XYZ file of C-alpha atoms in Angstrom:
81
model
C 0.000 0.000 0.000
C 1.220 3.451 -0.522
C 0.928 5.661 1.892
C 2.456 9.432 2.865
C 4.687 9.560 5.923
C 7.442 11.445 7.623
C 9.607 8.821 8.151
C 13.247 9.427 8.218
C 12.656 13.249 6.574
C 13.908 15.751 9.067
C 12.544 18.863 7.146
C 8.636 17.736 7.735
C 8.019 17.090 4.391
C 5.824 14.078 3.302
C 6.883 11.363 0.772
C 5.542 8.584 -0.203
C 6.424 5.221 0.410
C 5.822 1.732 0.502
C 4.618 -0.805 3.458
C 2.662 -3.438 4.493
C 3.153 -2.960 8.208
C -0.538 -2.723 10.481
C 0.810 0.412 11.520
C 0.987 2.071 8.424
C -1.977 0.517 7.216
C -3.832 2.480 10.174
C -2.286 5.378 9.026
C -3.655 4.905 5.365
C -7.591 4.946 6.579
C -9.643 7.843 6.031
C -10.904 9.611 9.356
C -14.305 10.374 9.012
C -15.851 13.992 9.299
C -18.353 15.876 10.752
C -21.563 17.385 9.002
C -23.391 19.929 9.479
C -27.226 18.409 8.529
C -28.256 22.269 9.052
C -25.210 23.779 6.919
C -25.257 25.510 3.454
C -23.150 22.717 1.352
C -25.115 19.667 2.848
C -28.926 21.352 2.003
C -27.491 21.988 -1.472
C -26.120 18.758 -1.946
C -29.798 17.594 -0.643
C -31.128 19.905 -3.250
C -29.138 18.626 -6.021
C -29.066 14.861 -5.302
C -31.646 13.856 -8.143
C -29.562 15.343 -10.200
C -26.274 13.709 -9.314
C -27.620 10.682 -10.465
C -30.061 11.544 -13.213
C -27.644 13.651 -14.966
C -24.040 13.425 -17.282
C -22.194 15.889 -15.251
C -19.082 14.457 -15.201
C -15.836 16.382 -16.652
C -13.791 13.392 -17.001
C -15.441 10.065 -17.346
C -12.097 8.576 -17.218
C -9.783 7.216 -14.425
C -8.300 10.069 -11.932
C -6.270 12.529 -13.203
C -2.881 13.258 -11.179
C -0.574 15.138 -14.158
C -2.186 17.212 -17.293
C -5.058 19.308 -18.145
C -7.453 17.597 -16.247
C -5.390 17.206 -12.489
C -6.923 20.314 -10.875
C -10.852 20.024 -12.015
C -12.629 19.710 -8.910
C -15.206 17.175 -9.575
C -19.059 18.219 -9.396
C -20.688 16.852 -6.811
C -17.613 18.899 -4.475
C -18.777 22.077 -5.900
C -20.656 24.129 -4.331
C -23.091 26.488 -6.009
């Protein structure tokens, strides 16, 4: 799995690197988040929801995008309006 860590890099800097170790694996996981069920993003994203899946909004059907024209699109359904 490749994951970013600080290991061995005085300067603080992340790079990425190679383990199968359980520690590193538990650094890997996504935390989970708050939400605000009251906020402005989550009531538009409840506005917009039939949308998401009725409609072709997508920029780039393809694969992610980490080099070219296409790396820094934001995708949809993280805008918001």
């Amino acid at each position: 799995m490749w994951c970013y860590s600080n290991h061995g890099n005085d300067d603080g800097e992340a790079i990425l690197t190679w383990s199968w170790s359980h520690t590193d694996w538990e650094a890997c996981t996504v935390h989970p988040a708050t939400v605000d069920l009251k906020g402005r993003a989550y009531e538009l994203l409840r506005q917009k929801a039939s949308s998401f899946l009725v409609d072709d909004m997508y920029r780039n059907p393809g694969p992610l995008q980490f080099e070219g024209p296409g790396a820094e699109v934001k995708p949809f359904s993280l805008c918001v309006w």
